PDB file of C-alpha atoms in Angstrom:
ATOM      1  CA  MET T   1     -15.463 191.089 -83.075  1.00 52.00           C
ATOM      2  CA  MET T   2     -17.569 190.984 -79.845  1.00 52.00           C
ATOM      3  CA  ILE T   3     -14.448 189.878 -77.808  1.00 53.00           C
ATOM      4  CA  ALA T   4     -12.412 192.509 -79.409  1.00 55.00           C
ATOM      5  CA  ALA T   5     -15.050 195.250 -78.586  1.00 56.00           C
ATOM      6  CA  PHE T   6     -15.319 194.032 -74.993  1.00 60.00           C
ATOM      7  CA  ALA T   7     -11.544 194.046 -74.628  1.00 58.00           C
ATOM      8  CA  GLN T   8     -11.282 197.587 -75.992  1.00 60.00           C
ATOM      9  CA  ARG T   9     -13.929 198.927 -73.613  1.00 63.00           C
ATOM     10  CA  ASN T  10     -12.605 197.095 -70.573  1.00 73.00           C
ATOM     11  CA  ARG T  11      -8.779 197.120 -71.201  1.00 77.00           C
ATOM     12  CA  SER T  12      -7.855 198.531 -67.692  1.00 82.00           C
ATOM     13  CA  PHE T  13     -10.137 196.021 -65.933  1.00 87.00           C
ATOM     14  CA  ILE T  14      -8.702 193.131 -67.990  1.00 87.00           C
ATOM     15  CA  ARG T  15      -5.162 194.259 -67.433  1.00 89.00           C
ATOM     16  CA  MET T  16      -5.641 194.421 -63.686  1.00 92.00           C
ATOM     17  CA  THR T  17      -7.347 191.099 -63.553  1.00 93.00           C
ATOM     18  CA  ALA T  18      -4.401 189.557 -65.564  1.00 94.00           C
ATOM     19  CA  SER T  19      -1.811 191.201 -63.351  1.00 95.00           C
ATOM     20  CA  ILE T  20      -3.518 189.852 -60.180  1.00 96.00           C
ATOM     21  CA  SER T  21      -3.877 186.400 -61.620  1.00 97.00           C
ATOM     22  CA  GLY T  22      -0.137 186.401 -62.429  1.00 96.00           C
ATOM     23  CA  LEU T  23       0.777 187.646 -58.943  1.00 97.00           C
ATOM     24  CA  VAL T  24      -1.343 185.009 -57.257  1.00 97.00           C
ATOM     25  CA  ALA T  25      -0.039 182.167 -59.478  1.00 96.00           C
ATOM     26  CA  SER T  26       3.635 182.994 -59.186  1.00 96.00           C
ATOM     27  CA  ALA T  27       3.489 183.670 -55.357  1.00 96.00           C
ATOM     28  CA  GLY T  28       0.767 181.253 -54.540  1.00 95.00           C
ATOM     29  CA  ASP T  29       2.676 178.226 -55.892  1.00 94.00           C
ATOM     30  CA  PHE T  30       5.349 178.630 -53.153  1.00 94.00           C
ATOM     31  CA  ILE T  31       2.889 179.284 -50.421  1.00 96.00           C
ATOM     32  CA  VAL T  32       0.579 176.354 -51.244  1.00 96.00           C
ATOM     33  CA  THR T  33       3.442 173.947 -51.790  1.00 96.00           C
ATOM     34  CA  THR T  34       5.218 174.978 -48.571  1.00 96.00           C
ATOM     35  CA  ILE T  35       1.932 174.553 -46.494  1.00 97.00           C
ATOM     36  CA  LEU T  36       1.126 171.247 -48.140  1.00 96.00           C
ATOM     37  CA  GLY T  37       4.774 170.088 -47.530  1.00 96.00           C
ATOM     38  CA  LEU T  38       4.572 170.838 -43.873  1.00 96.00           C
ATOM     39  CA  LEU T  39       1.322 168.991 -43.641  1.00 96.00           C
ATOM     40  CA  TYR T  40       2.768 165.925 -45.224  1.00 95.00           C
ATOM     41  CA  PRO T  41       4.592 163.811 -42.651  1.00 95.00           C
ATOM     42  CA  GLY T  42       8.017 162.778 -43.690  1.00 94.00           C
ATOM     43  CA  TYR T  43       8.063 165.081 -46.774  1.00 95.00           C
ATOM     44  CA  SER T  44      11.494 166.754 -47.369  1.00 95.00           C
ATOM     45  CA  PHE T  45      11.773 169.932 -49.191  1.00 95.00           C
ATOM     46  CA  ILE T  46      15.234 169.333 -50.336  1.00 95.00           C
ATOM     47  CA  HIS T  47      14.887 165.694 -51.348  1.00 95.00           C
ATOM     48  CA  HIS T  48      11.406 165.474 -52.568  1.00 94.00           C
ATOM     49  CA  THR T  49       9.946 167.365 -55.670  1.00 92.00           C
ATOM     50  CA  GLU T  50       6.587 168.991 -55.735  1.00 92.00           C
ATOM     51  CA  SER T  51       5.132 166.114 -57.755  1.00 90.00           C
ATOM     52  CA  PHE T  52       5.583 163.925 -54.579  1.00 90.00           C
ATOM     53  CA  LEU T  53       2.819 166.035 -52.978  1.00 93.00           C
ATOM     54  CA  GLY T  54       0.269 165.057 -55.627  1.00 90.00           C
ATOM     55  CA  THR T  55       0.865 161.264 -55.827  1.00 90.00           C
ATOM     56  CA  SER T  56      -2.137 159.003 -55.116  1.00 87.00           C
ATOM     57  CA  ASP T  57      -0.767 157.881 -51.638  1.00 89.00           C
ATOM     58  CA  SER T  58      -0.096 161.459 -50.532  1.00 92.00           C
ATOM     59  CA  PRO T  59      -2.386 162.723 -47.815  1.00 95.00           C
ATOM     60  CA  VAL T  60      -2.421 166.095 -49.412  1.00 96.00           C
ATOM     61  CA  ALA T  61      -2.905 164.872 -53.057  1.00 93.00           C
ATOM     62  CA  ILE T  62      -6.532 166.314 -53.466  1.00 94.00           C
ATOM     63  CA  TYR T  63      -5.186 169.752 -52.461  1.00 94.00           C
ATOM     64  CA  MET T  64      -2.064 169.625 -54.495  1.00 94.00           C
ATOM     65  CA  ASN T  65      -3.770 168.499 -57.668  1.00 92.00           C
ATOM     66  CA  SER T  66      -6.642 170.982 -57.177  1.00 94.00           C
ATOM     67  CA  TRP T  67      -4.041 173.741 -56.853  1.00 95.00           C
ATOM     68  CA  GLY T  68      -2.436 172.477 -60.041  1.00 93.00           C
ATOM     69  CA  ILE T  69      -5.704 173.128 -61.941  1.00 93.00           C
ATOM     70  CA  ILE T  70      -6.163 176.537 -60.306  1.00 95.00           C
ATOM     71  CA  PHE T  71      -2.532 177.450 -61.078  1.00 95.00           C
ATOM     72  CA  SER T  72      -3.072 176.507 -64.661  1.00 95.00           C
ATOM     73  CA  LEU T  73      -6.275 178.628 -64.981  1.00 95.00           C
ATOM     74  CA  LEU T  74      -4.553 181.679 -63.252  1.00 97.00           C
ATOM     75  CA  LEU T  75      -1.659 181.528 -65.780  1.00 96.00           C
ATOM     76  CA  ILE T  76      -3.921 181.296 -68.617  1.00 96.00           C
ATOM     77  CA  VAL T  77      -5.953 184.251 -67.503  1.00 96.00           C
ATOM     78  CA  PHE T  78      -2.665 186.168 -67.065  1.00 97.00           C
ATOM     79  CA  ALA T  79      -1.361 185.365 -70.440  1.00 96.00           C
ATOM     80  CA  LEU T  80      -4.593 186.064 -72.315  1.00 94.00           C
ATOM     81  CA  GLY T  81      -5.066 189.347 -70.423  1.00 93.00           C
ATOM     82  CA  LEU T  82      -1.567 190.461 -71.402  1.00 93.00           C
ATOM     83  CA  ARG T  83      -2.311 189.564 -74.934  1.00 91.00           C
ATOM     84  CA  VAL T  84      -5.431 191.826 -75.301  1.00 89.00           C
ATOM     85  CA  THR T  85      -3.968 194.774 -73.326  1.00 87.00           C
ATOM     86  CA  VAL T  86      -0.181 195.480 -73.177  1.00 85.00           C
ATOM     87  CA  PHE T  87       1.014 192.650 -75.474  1.00 88.00           C
ATOM     88  CA  ARG T  88      -1.340 193.293 -78.295  1.00 84.00           C
ATOM     89  CA  HIS T  89       1.281 193.769 -80.866  1.00 85.00           C
ATOM     90  CA  GLY T  90       4.393 191.916 -81.929  1.00 89.00           C
ATOM     91  CA  ASN T  91       5.600 188.352 -82.674  1.00 93.00           C
ATOM     92  CA  TRP T  92       7.656 188.178 -79.455  1.00 94.00           C
ATOM     93  CA  GLN T  93       4.700 189.282 -77.393  1.00 93.00           C
ATOM     94  CA  LYS T  94       2.523 186.590 -78.946  1.00 94.00           C
ATOM     95  CA  LEU T  95       5.350 184.030 -78.294  1.00 96.00           C
ATOM     96  CA  PHE T  96       5.606 185.156 -74.734  1.00 96.00           C
ATOM     97  CA  VAL T  97       1.773 184.624 -74.206  1.00 96.00           C
ATOM     98  CA  ILE T  98       1.894 181.146 -75.891  1.00 96.00           C
ATOM     99  CA  LEU T  99       4.865 180.137 -73.550  1.00 97.00           C
ATOM    100  CA  VAL T 100       3.058 181.239 -70.408  1.00 97.00           C
ATOM    101  CA  ILE T 101      -0.111 179.277 -71.403  1.00 96.00           C
ATOM    102  CA  LEU T 102       2.019 176.130 -72.200  1.00 96.00           C
ATOM    103  CA  TYR T 103       3.809 176.460 -68.885  1.00 96.00           C
ATOM    104  CA  GLY T 104       0.537 176.634 -67.079  1.00 93.00           C
ATOM    105  CA  PHE T 105      -1.086 173.846 -69.107  1.00 90.00           C
ATOM    106  CA  GLY T 106       1.958 171.558 -68.656  1.00 89.00           C
ATOM    107  CA  GLU T 107       2.739 172.108 -64.913  1.00 84.00           C
ATOM    108  CA  GLY T 108      -0.779 172.872 -63.855  1.00 80.00           C
ATOM    109  CA  VAL T 109      -3.271 170.805 -65.726  1.00 81.00           C
ATOM    110  CA  GLY T 110      -0.747 167.928 -66.460  1.00 79.00           C
ATOM    111  CA  SER T 111       0.369 167.619 -62.915  1.00 79.00           C
ATOM    112  CA  GLY T 112      -3.162 168.001 -61.445  1.00 78.00           C
ATOM    113  CA  LEU T 113      -4.845 165.432 -63.711  1.00 83.00           C
ATOM    114  CA  PHE T 114      -2.155 162.854 -63.899  1.00 85.00           C
ATOM    115  CA  PRO T 115      -0.318 162.154 -60.567  1.00 83.00           C
ATOM    116  CA  HIS T 116       3.401 161.049 -60.737  1.00 82.00           C
ATOM    117  CA  ASP T 117       2.584 157.527 -59.470  1.00 82.00           C
ATOM    118  CA  HIS T 118       4.801 154.363 -59.261  1.00 78.00           C
ATOM    119  CA  VAL T 119       3.499 150.824 -58.684  1.00 81.00           C
ATOM    120  CA  GLU T 120       6.281 148.455 -57.205  1.00 71.00           C
ATOM    121  CA  GLY T 121       8.816 150.845 -58.299  1.00 75.00           C
ATOM    122  CA  VAL T 122       7.610 151.091 -61.855  1.00 83.00           C
ATOM    123  CA  LEU T 123       6.177 154.452 -63.188  1.00 85.00           C
ATOM    124  CA  THR T 124       2.518 154.086 -64.189  1.00 87.00           C
ATOM    125  CA  LEU T 125       0.826 155.403 -67.348  1.00 89.00           C
ATOM    126  CA  SER T 126      -0.280 158.396 -65.257  1.00 84.00           C
ATOM    127  CA  GLY T 127       3.262 159.085 -64.237  1.00 82.00           C
ATOM    128  CA  LYS T 128       4.483 158.947 -67.728  1.00 88.00           C
ATOM    129  CA  ILE T 129       1.862 161.321 -68.884  1.00 88.00           C
ATOM    130  CA  HIS T 130       2.758 163.585 -65.896  1.00 87.00           C
ATOM    131  CA  ASN T 131       6.421 163.555 -67.281  1.00 87.00           C
ATOM    132  CA  VAL T 132       5.400 164.615 -70.790  1.00 91.00           C
ATOM    133  CA  PHE T 133       3.240 167.446 -69.575  1.00 90.00           C
ATOM    134  CA  GLY T 134       5.962 168.547 -67.114  1.00 89.00           C
ATOM    135  CA  ALA T 135       8.578 168.480 -69.841  1.00 91.00           C
ATOM    136  CA  ILE T 136       6.341 170.610 -72.077  1.00 93.00           C
ATOM    137  CA  GLY T 137       5.834 173.021 -69.177  1.00 94.00           C
ATOM    138  CA  GLY T 138       9.429 173.082 -68.293  1.00 94.00           C
ATOM    139  CA  VAL T 139      10.691 173.866 -71.817  1.00 95.00           C
ATOM    140  CA  ALA T 140       8.092 176.605 -72.084  1.00 96.00           C
ATOM    141  CA  LEU T 141       9.055 178.080 -68.814  1.00 97.00           C
ATOM    142  CA  ALA T 142      12.782 178.148 -69.699  1.00 97.00           C
ATOM    143  CA  PHE T 143      12.174 180.302 -72.724  1.00 97.00           C
ATOM    144  CA  ILE T 144       9.577 182.776 -71.281  1.00 97.00           C
ATOM    145  CA  PRO T 145      12.521 185.246 -70.213  1.00 97.00           C
ATOM    146  CA  TYR T 146      14.127 184.751 -73.666  1.00 96.00           C
ATOM    147  CA  GLY T 147      10.817 186.238 -75.013  1.00 95.00           C
ATOM    148  CA  GLY T 148      11.091 189.001 -72.612  1.00 94.00           C
ATOM    149  CA  MET T 149      14.656 189.799 -73.678  1.00 94.00           C
ATOM    150  CA  ASN T 150      13.363 190.470 -77.212  1.00 93.00           C
ATOM    151  CA  ILE T 151      10.321 192.376 -76.005  1.00 92.00           C
ATOM    152  CA  PHE T 152      12.281 194.739 -73.690  1.00 89.00           C
ATOM    153  CA  ALA T 153      14.872 196.454 -76.157  1.00 82.00           C
ATOM    154  CA  LYS T 154      18.408 196.499 -74.762  1.00 81.00           C
ATOM    155  CA  ASP T 155      18.919 200.172 -75.489  1.00 78.00           C
ATOM    156  CA  THR T 156      15.504 201.570 -74.352  1.00 75.00           C
ATOM    157  CA  ARG T 157      14.276 199.137 -71.644  1.00 82.00           C
ATOM    158  CA  ARG T 158      17.716 198.287 -70.225  1.00 85.00           C
ATOM    159  CA  TYR T 159      16.677 197.005 -66.753  1.00 90.00           C
ATOM    160  CA  ALA T 160      13.924 194.839 -67.849  1.00 91.00           C
ATOM    161  CA  HIS T 161      16.111 193.516 -70.688  1.00 93.00           C
ATOM    162  CA  GLN T 162      18.955 192.776 -68.152  1.00 94.00           C
ATOM    163  CA  TYR T 163      16.607 191.032 -65.849  1.00 96.00           C
ATOM    164  CA  SER T 164      15.174 188.936 -68.628  1.00 96.00           C
ATOM    165  CA  LEU T 165      18.705 187.809 -69.553  1.00 96.00           C
ATOM    166  CA  PHE T 166      19.685 187.119 -66.036  1.00 97.00           C
ATOM    167  CA  THR T 167      16.665 184.944 -65.497  1.00 97.00           C
ATOM    168  CA  PHE T 168      17.108 183.113 -68.744  1.00 97.00           C
ATOM    169  CA  VAL T 169      20.904 182.152 -68.006  1.00 97.00           C
ATOM    170  CA  THR T 170      20.394 181.401 -64.295  1.00 97.00           C
ATOM    171  CA  GLY T 171      17.212 179.601 -64.992  1.00 97.00           C
ATOM    172  CA  ILE T 172      18.840 177.385 -67.588  1.00 97.00           C
ATOM    173  CA  VAL T 173      21.659 176.597 -65.211  1.00 97.00           C
ATOM    174  CA  LEU T 174      19.231 175.758 -62.242  1.00 97.00           C
ATOM    175  CA  ILE T 175      17.171 173.482 -64.554  1.00 96.00           C
ATOM    176  CA  GLY T 176      20.374 171.744 -65.599  1.00 96.00           C
ATOM    177  CA  MET T 177      21.211 171.144 -61.903  1.00 97.00           C
ATOM    178  CA  PHE T 178      17.801 169.801 -61.279  1.00 96.00           C
ATOM    179  CA  LEU T 179      18.003 167.359 -64.150  1.00 95.00           C
ATOM    180  CA  LEU T 180      21.420 166.215 -62.862  1.00 97.00           C
ATOM    181  CA  SER T 181      19.850 165.538 -59.475  1.00 96.00           C
ATOM    182  CA  LYS T 182      17.042 163.508 -61.051  1.00 92.00           C
ATOM    183  CA  GLN T 183      19.731 161.298 -62.624  1.00 93.00           C
ATOM    184  CA  ASN T 184      21.304 161.062 -59.101  1.00 92.00           C
ATOM    185  CA  ILE T 185      24.452 162.658 -60.286  1.00 96.00           C
ATOM    186  CA  ILE T 186      24.181 165.201 -57.662  1.00 95.00           C
ATOM    187  CA  ASP T 187      21.895 165.384 -54.551  1.00 94.00           C
ATOM    188  CA  TYR T 188      18.801 167.409 -53.513  1.00 95.00           C
ATOM    189  CA  PRO T 189      16.265 167.355 -56.375  1.00 95.00           C
ATOM    190  CA  GLY T 190      13.673 169.090 -54.357  1.00 95.00           C
ATOM    191  CA  TRP T 191      16.101 171.890 -53.552  1.00 96.00           C
ATOM    192  CA  TRP T 192      17.165 172.452 -57.196  1.00 96.00           C
ATOM    193  CA  GLN T 193      13.579 172.368 -58.401  1.00 96.00           C
ATOM    194  CA  ARG T 194      12.466 175.009 -55.785  1.00 96.00           C
ATOM    195  CA  LEU T 195      15.429 177.153 -56.816  1.00 96.00           C
ATOM    196  CA  PHE T 196      14.604 177.154 -60.607  1.00 96.00           C
ATOM    197  CA  LEU T 197      10.860 177.657 -59.917  1.00 96.00           C
ATOM    198  CA  PHE T 198      11.693 180.595 -57.512  1.00 96.00           C
ATOM    199  CA  ASP T 199      13.868 182.063 -60.289  1.00 97.00           C
ATOM    200  CA  TYR T 200      11.299 181.975 -62.919  1.00 97.00           C
ATOM    201  CA  HIS T 201       8.266 182.813 -60.758  1.00 97.00           C
ATOM    202  CA  CYS T 202      10.083 185.946 -59.488  1.00 97.00           C
ATOM    203  CA  TYR T 203      10.266 186.942 -63.218  1.00 97.00           C
ATOM    204  CA  LEU T 204       6.630 186.273 -63.852  1.00 97.00           C
ATOM    205  CA  PHE T 205       5.786 188.317 -60.600  1.00 97.00           C
ATOM    206  CA  PHE T 206       7.853 191.142 -62.111  1.00 95.00           C
ATOM    207  CA  ILE T 207       5.968 191.105 -65.363  1.00 95.00           C
ATOM    208  CA  ALA T 208       2.665 191.122 -63.532  1.00 95.00           C
ATOM    209  CA  VAL T 209       3.731 194.078 -61.387  1.00 93.00           C
ATOM    210  CA  VAL T 210       4.859 196.045 -64.320  1.00 89.00           C
ATOM    211  CA  ALA T 211       1.691 195.304 -66.298  1.00 88.00           C
ATOM    212  CA  MET T 212      -0.295 196.412 -63.223  1.00 85.00           C
ATOM    213  CA  ARG T 213       1.532 199.618 -63.078  1.00 79.00           C
ATOM    214  CA  TYR T 214       1.617 200.404 -66.827  1.00 70.00           C
ATOM    215  CA  PRO T 215      -1.269 202.500 -68.336  1.00 58.00           C
ATOM    216  CA  SER T 216      -2.257 200.460 -71.319  1.00 49.00           C
ATOM    217  CA  ASP T 217      -3.014 203.525 -73.465  1.00 45.00           C
ATOM    218  CA  ARG T 218       0.739 204.318 -73.430  1.00 47.00           C
ATOM    219  CA  PHE T 219       1.719 201.001 -74.917  1.00 44.00           C
ATOM    220  CA  GLN T 220       3.616 201.353 -78.144  1.00 43.00           C
ATOM    221  CA  GLY T 221       3.788 197.681 -79.306  1.00 42.00           C
ATOM    222  CA  GLU T 222       7.450 197.170 -78.573  1.00 44.00           C
ATOM    223  CA  GLY T 223       7.649 197.104 -74.747  1.00 43.00           C
ATOM    224  CA  TRP T 224       7.246 199.238 -71.687  1.00 46.00           C
ATOM    225  CA  ASP T 225       8.775 202.617 -71.344  1.00 47.00           C
ATOM    226  CA  LEU T 226       8.945 202.288 -67.541  1.00 46.00           C
ATOM    227  CA  PHE T 227      11.912 199.909 -67.523  1.00 46.00           C
TER     228      PHE T 227
END
């Protein structure tokens, strides 16, 4: 009851805080990993995945793993803020929030606490746990725009619906390319990972921008009228 009352009184503040957290998380991941990759001698953006930056023998591991925790917290604030403001009603809205939290938890906390380490070419327990968390986060991320497709009705929020559909389809394709590269069927795993993350993070950035612009007292429970 106290939380609900606080959310009711401070809805605009919570919405802005959530939006800023979403913007910082989605854009910050590219900025941070790019800077850390440049600081890591021999690191290749097209051959090495982001997990390589956080391994125990990485000179930037402490920064990468710290960012993973921060990234997770930002997405959780983003998701919960959406839930108590513009996504207060609807099962698809609830699913959207859960998926964002799972993505943040899997890719952020999982990667930050469990480095993708190998010993004599064998994946360690930490590396295996890292993969499990990463898989959970990856599946959640893949279906975030699917939730958006159902929140933004095709006939009344056409552009947002189309963008959600575009991201869902292209994201699945790019994830598939990344998985093929991890199996050495095609080259450049780092490149494919960055492409699919860019695709989905642009979508999260879009959601954060729209939430920031949208007056929460106009929310009708089914989506945004602006798009």
